[in-house]
Short mmCIF file of C-alpha atoms and ligand atoms in Angstrom, two decimals:
data_model
loop_
_atom_site.label_atom_id
_atom_site.label_comp_id
_atom_site.label_asym_id
_atom_site.label_seq_id
_atom_site.Cartn_x
_atom_site.Cartn_y
_atom_site.Cartn_z
CA MET A 15 81.27 -74.97 40.67
CA SER A 16 78.05 -73.02 40.55
CA ARG A 17 74.62 -74.43 41.10
CA LYS A 18 71.85 -71.91 41.33
CA LEU A 19 69.07 -73.09 43.62
CA PHE A 20 65.97 -74.26 41.79
CA ILE A 21 62.66 -74.23 43.64
CA ALA A 22 59.65 -75.62 41.81
CA GLY A 23 56.04 -76.06 42.85
CA ASN A 24 54.19 -79.20 41.74
CA TRP A 25 50.52 -78.35 41.98
CA LYS A 26 49.48 -81.94 41.14
CA MET A 27 45.72 -82.40 40.49
CA ASN A 28 44.63 -79.38 42.51
CA LEU A 29 43.02 -75.95 42.06
CA ASN A 30 40.54 -74.66 39.51
CA CYS A 31 41.30 -72.11 36.83
CA ALA A 32 40.58 -69.06 38.98
CA GLY A 33 42.55 -70.52 41.88
CA ALA A 34 45.53 -71.27 39.65
CA VAL A 35 45.55 -67.71 38.31
CA ASP A 36 45.23 -66.21 41.80
CA LEU A 37 48.10 -68.31 43.08
CA ALA A 38 50.28 -67.49 40.07
CA LYS A 39 49.60 -63.77 40.45
CA ALA A 40 50.36 -63.82 44.17
CA LEU A 41 53.69 -65.53 43.48
CA VAL A 42 54.56 -63.04 40.74
CA LYS A 43 53.91 -60.19 43.17
CA GLU A 44 56.04 -61.63 45.96
CA ILE A 45 58.90 -63.44 44.21
CA GLY A 46 58.42 -62.82 40.49
CA GLY A 47 61.62 -60.78 40.33
CA ALA A 48 63.86 -63.03 42.42
CA ASP A 49 66.99 -63.58 40.35
CA SER A 50 69.28 -65.50 42.69
CA VAL A 51 67.09 -68.60 42.49
CA ASP A 52 65.37 -70.32 39.54
CA LEU A 53 61.63 -70.74 40.02
CA ALA A 54 58.92 -72.74 38.33
CA VAL A 55 55.32 -73.77 38.86
CA CYS A 56 53.81 -76.93 37.40
CA PRO A 57 50.02 -76.68 37.13
CA PRO A 58 47.68 -79.30 35.67
CA PHE A 59 47.87 -79.43 31.84
CA ILE A 60 44.59 -77.64 31.38
CA TYR A 61 45.80 -74.51 33.22
CA LEU A 62 49.27 -74.31 31.66
CA GLN A 63 48.53 -71.56 29.17
CA THR A 64 46.51 -69.51 31.63
CA VAL A 65 49.23 -69.74 34.26
CA LYS A 66 51.86 -68.97 31.62
CA ALA A 67 49.98 -65.78 30.79
CA ALA A 68 49.63 -64.89 34.48
CA THR A 69 53.38 -65.28 35.04
CA SER A 70 54.54 -63.61 31.83
CA GLY A 71 57.21 -60.99 32.33
CA SER A 72 58.24 -62.55 35.65
CA ARG A 73 61.09 -64.92 36.43
CA ILE A 74 58.67 -67.74 37.25
CA ALA A 75 58.80 -70.44 34.56
CA VAL A 76 56.07 -72.94 33.87
CA GLY A 77 56.40 -76.73 33.72
CA ALA A 78 54.11 -79.68 33.07
CA GLN A 79 53.69 -82.70 35.32
CA ASP A 80 54.11 -85.40 32.64
CA MET A 81 54.17 -85.97 28.87
CA PHE A 82 54.05 -88.78 26.31
CA TYR A 83 56.92 -90.02 24.16
CA GLU A 84 55.30 -89.69 20.73
CA ASN A 85 54.93 -86.56 18.59
CA ASP A 86 51.27 -86.85 17.66
CA GLY A 87 48.66 -89.35 16.56
CA ALA A 88 46.16 -91.75 18.05
CA PHE A 89 47.11 -91.57 21.74
CA THR A 90 43.89 -90.64 23.48
CA GLY A 91 44.40 -88.63 26.62
CA GLU A 92 48.11 -88.06 26.09
CA ILE A 93 50.02 -84.85 25.46
CA SER A 94 53.27 -84.33 23.54
CA GLY A 95 56.41 -82.39 24.32
CA ALA A 96 55.77 -80.14 21.31
CA MET A 97 52.34 -79.28 22.74
CA LEU A 98 53.94 -78.39 26.07
CA LYS A 99 56.46 -76.15 24.32
CA ASP A 100 53.61 -74.58 22.40
CA ALA A 101 51.86 -73.83 25.70
CA GLY A 102 54.96 -72.03 26.96
CA CYS A 103 56.47 -74.73 29.15
CA ARG A 104 60.15 -74.74 29.91
CA TYR A 105 60.12 -77.81 32.16
CA VAL A 106 58.43 -81.18 32.44
CA ILE A 107 58.39 -83.40 35.53
CA LEU A 108 58.97 -87.08 34.71
CA GLY A 109 59.04 -90.22 36.84
CA HIS A 110 57.16 -88.63 39.72
CA SER A 111 56.37 -91.17 42.43
CA GLU A 112 52.64 -90.78 41.82
CA ARG A 113 53.19 -91.67 38.14
CA ARG A 114 55.32 -94.64 39.20
CA HIS A 115 53.30 -95.97 42.12
CA VAL A 116 49.70 -94.85 41.46
CA ILE A 117 49.65 -95.03 37.65
CA GLY A 118 52.22 -97.85 37.36
CA GLU A 119 54.94 -96.24 35.20
CA THR A 120 58.23 -98.13 34.95
CA ASP A 121 61.85 -96.99 34.84
CA GLU A 122 61.92 -97.88 31.15
CA LEU A 123 58.83 -95.81 30.34
CA THR A 124 60.24 -92.89 32.29
CA ASN A 125 63.48 -93.15 30.31
CA ARG A 126 61.59 -93.16 27.03
CA LYS A 127 59.70 -90.01 28.01
CA LEU A 128 62.85 -88.35 29.28
CA LEU A 129 64.72 -88.89 26.00
CA LYS A 130 61.80 -87.44 24.08
CA ALA A 131 61.41 -84.43 26.37
CA LEU A 132 65.07 -83.54 25.90
CA ALA A 133 64.78 -84.00 22.14
CA ASP A 134 61.76 -81.70 22.18
CA GLY A 135 63.75 -79.00 23.97
CA LEU A 136 62.17 -79.29 27.39
CA ASP A 137 64.26 -79.20 30.56
CA VAL A 138 63.46 -82.21 32.71
CA ILE A 139 62.81 -82.58 36.41
CA PHE A 140 63.48 -86.30 36.80
CA CYS A 141 62.14 -87.78 40.05
CA VAL A 142 63.48 -90.76 41.94
CA GLY A 143 62.89 -92.09 45.44
CA GLU A 144 62.30 -95.20 47.52
CA LEU A 145 59.18 -96.56 49.20
CA LEU A 146 59.07 -96.84 52.99
CA ALA A 147 59.38 -100.65 52.81
CA GLU A 148 62.44 -100.30 50.59
CA ARG A 149 64.07 -97.91 53.07
CA GLN A 150 63.24 -100.20 55.98
CA ALA A 151 64.77 -103.13 54.11
CA GLY A 152 67.99 -101.13 53.63
CA LYS A 153 67.45 -100.91 49.88
CA THR A 154 67.29 -97.12 49.44
CA LEU A 155 70.61 -96.73 47.67
CA ASP A 156 69.96 -99.73 45.39
CA VAL A 157 66.53 -98.45 44.37
CA VAL A 158 67.71 -94.91 43.70
CA SER A 159 70.77 -96.18 41.77
CA ARG A 160 68.56 -98.34 39.56
CA GLN A 161 66.11 -95.49 38.90
CA VAL A 162 68.92 -93.06 38.04
CA LYS A 163 70.79 -95.53 35.84
CA ILE A 164 67.80 -96.67 33.79
CA GLY A 165 66.22 -93.22 33.71
CA LEU A 166 69.35 -91.64 32.23
CA GLU A 167 70.18 -94.38 29.74
CA GLY A 168 71.09 -92.87 26.39
CA VAL A 169 71.37 -89.30 27.74
CA ASP A 170 74.64 -87.73 26.61
CA LYS A 171 76.63 -85.06 28.39
CA ALA A 172 75.23 -82.15 26.39
CA LYS A 173 71.66 -83.10 27.21
CA ALA A 174 72.38 -84.10 30.80
CA GLN A 175 72.95 -80.45 31.65
CA ARG A 176 69.24 -79.86 31.07
CA ILE A 177 68.18 -82.37 33.71
CA THR A 178 67.44 -81.64 37.34
CA ILE A 179 67.14 -84.75 39.48
CA ALA A 180 64.54 -84.60 42.24
CA TYR A 181 65.06 -87.01 45.13
CA GLU A 182 61.63 -87.56 46.63
CA PRO A 183 61.43 -90.37 49.19
CA VAL A 184 57.91 -91.71 48.69
CA TRP A 185 57.29 -91.97 52.45
CA ALA A 186 57.90 -88.22 52.79
CA ILE A 187 55.51 -87.10 50.06
CA GLY A 188 52.36 -85.52 51.40
CA THR A 189 52.83 -87.15 54.78
CA GLY A 190 54.27 -84.27 56.79
CA VAL A 191 57.25 -86.51 57.55
CA THR A 192 60.35 -84.95 56.01
CA ALA A 193 63.63 -86.76 55.47
CA THR A 194 66.16 -85.40 57.92
CA PRO A 195 68.84 -83.24 56.30
CA ASP A 196 71.32 -86.11 56.89
CA GLN A 197 69.04 -88.72 55.29
CA ALA A 198 68.47 -86.49 52.28
CA GLN A 199 72.13 -85.51 51.98
CA GLU A 200 73.20 -89.17 52.00
CA VAL A 201 71.05 -89.96 48.97
CA HIS A 202 71.90 -86.70 47.19
CA ALA A 203 75.60 -87.50 47.58
CA LEU A 204 74.99 -90.94 46.08
CA ILE A 205 73.17 -89.38 43.12
CA ARG A 206 76.04 -86.91 42.65
CA LYS A 207 78.45 -89.83 42.57
CA LEU A 208 76.36 -91.69 39.99
CA LEU A 209 76.37 -88.53 37.86
CA ALA A 210 80.14 -88.18 38.28
CA ASP A 211 80.66 -91.81 37.23
CA LYS A 212 78.54 -91.30 34.13
CA TYR A 213 79.33 -87.74 33.08
CA GLY A 214 82.57 -86.85 34.89
CA LYS A 215 83.12 -84.88 38.05
CA ASP A 216 82.93 -81.41 36.48
CA LEU A 217 79.51 -81.89 34.93
CA SER A 218 78.19 -83.68 38.01
CA GLN A 219 79.08 -80.63 40.08
CA THR A 220 76.92 -78.37 37.94
CA MET A 221 73.83 -80.60 37.74
CA ARG A 222 71.08 -79.77 40.20
CA ILE A 223 69.58 -82.26 42.63
CA GLN A 224 66.36 -81.11 44.31
CA TYR A 225 64.84 -82.58 47.43
CA GLY A 226 61.07 -83.14 47.62
CA GLY A 227 58.81 -84.51 50.35
CA SER A 228 56.97 -82.36 52.90
CA VAL A 229 59.18 -79.32 52.36
CA LYS A 230 57.81 -76.39 54.37
CA PRO A 231 59.03 -72.89 55.25
CA SER A 232 60.09 -74.26 58.65
CA ASN A 233 62.38 -77.01 57.33
CA ALA A 234 63.51 -75.57 54.01
CA LYS A 235 66.60 -73.77 55.23
CA GLU A 236 68.31 -76.71 56.87
CA LEU A 237 67.57 -78.94 53.89
CA LEU A 238 68.80 -76.34 51.38
CA ASN A 239 71.97 -75.82 53.44
CA GLN A 240 73.15 -79.37 52.73
CA PRO A 241 76.06 -79.47 50.28
CA ASP A 242 74.31 -81.63 47.68
CA ILE A 243 70.78 -80.23 47.96
CA ASP A 244 70.35 -77.68 45.18
CA GLY A 245 66.70 -76.87 45.47
CA ALA A 246 63.28 -78.19 46.32
CA LEU A 247 60.33 -79.73 44.52
CA VAL A 248 57.38 -78.68 46.62
CA GLY A 249 53.90 -80.20 46.56
CA GLY A 250 51.37 -79.26 49.23
CA ALA A 251 53.16 -76.13 50.40
CA SER A 252 53.30 -74.79 46.84
CA LEU A 253 49.51 -74.44 46.84
CA LYS A 254 49.66 -71.64 49.42
CA ALA A 255 51.42 -68.52 48.20
CA ALA A 256 52.73 -67.62 51.65
CA ASP A 257 54.24 -71.07 52.21
CA PHE A 258 55.88 -71.29 48.79
CA VAL A 259 57.23 -67.75 49.19
CA GLY A 260 58.55 -68.73 52.62
CA ILE A 261 60.40 -71.70 51.13
CA VAL A 262 61.87 -69.57 48.34
CA ARG A 263 62.97 -66.91 50.84
CA ALA A 264 64.63 -69.62 52.95
CA GLY A 265 66.75 -70.36 49.91
CA LEU A 266 67.67 -66.77 49.03
P1 13P B 22 54.67 -82.66 49.23
O1 13P B 22 55.51 -81.41 49.28
O2 13P B 22 53.21 -82.40 49.32
O3 13P B 22 55.16 -83.69 50.20
O4 13P B 22 54.88 -83.28 47.75
C1 13P B 22 56.16 -83.45 47.27
C2 13P B 22 56.06 -83.78 45.84
O5 13P B 22 55.62 -84.85 45.46
C3 13P B 22 56.50 -82.78 44.89
O6 13P B 22 56.60 -83.32 43.60
#
């Protein structure tokens, strides 16, 4: 079994063009050559090409934060997987909690996007996670199971290898409250089991499951030390070069 750690920064709707370039350049300088961990940054669409240029020649890949499930046509405001590939993206984040709970995206829509992203040759960071009320009602494992099952419907074994699942409990995102390593490990182990049931044990052992939700340099190591935590999807702390570098170094 080998699962290389994968640390990705989700910049969300932050920064301007100059700020995105500065951040990308600072990361290239500090960790652009790190080869024992996979790295990616996910800027807003409009800065993808600029950030791609700023990271070129480094080991930092670029990903988008969403995409649409059609190739082209009359879909005002949307962007296709082919366009993301054209801009130099390797990854796309799908099913992020802000897409689900702020914009209103469903499991079925997320699945449709995910199938298209894989068909378009993008590697997917597929996010799942429960709301605070769902955790308090003891429904965490049910919610995550449903999201994983519907999200991965129609994904065969060959394509599944190109998916990283990100477990991001919604109550931990941007709140400063991190899931404890035990809380995170419990859900990651469940996700691993769902993957084993669907794709077999061998493949499930190679698929990466990231944790996201208030990851910081100070808590990264103990989270990343859990047996089923294979990386981090970092929001707020990925906007400061020193913090993101600190998280990556905790994983090295
Ligand atoms: P924070 O690290 O800001 O909690 O955000 C996590 C996240 O949503 C990453 O996708």
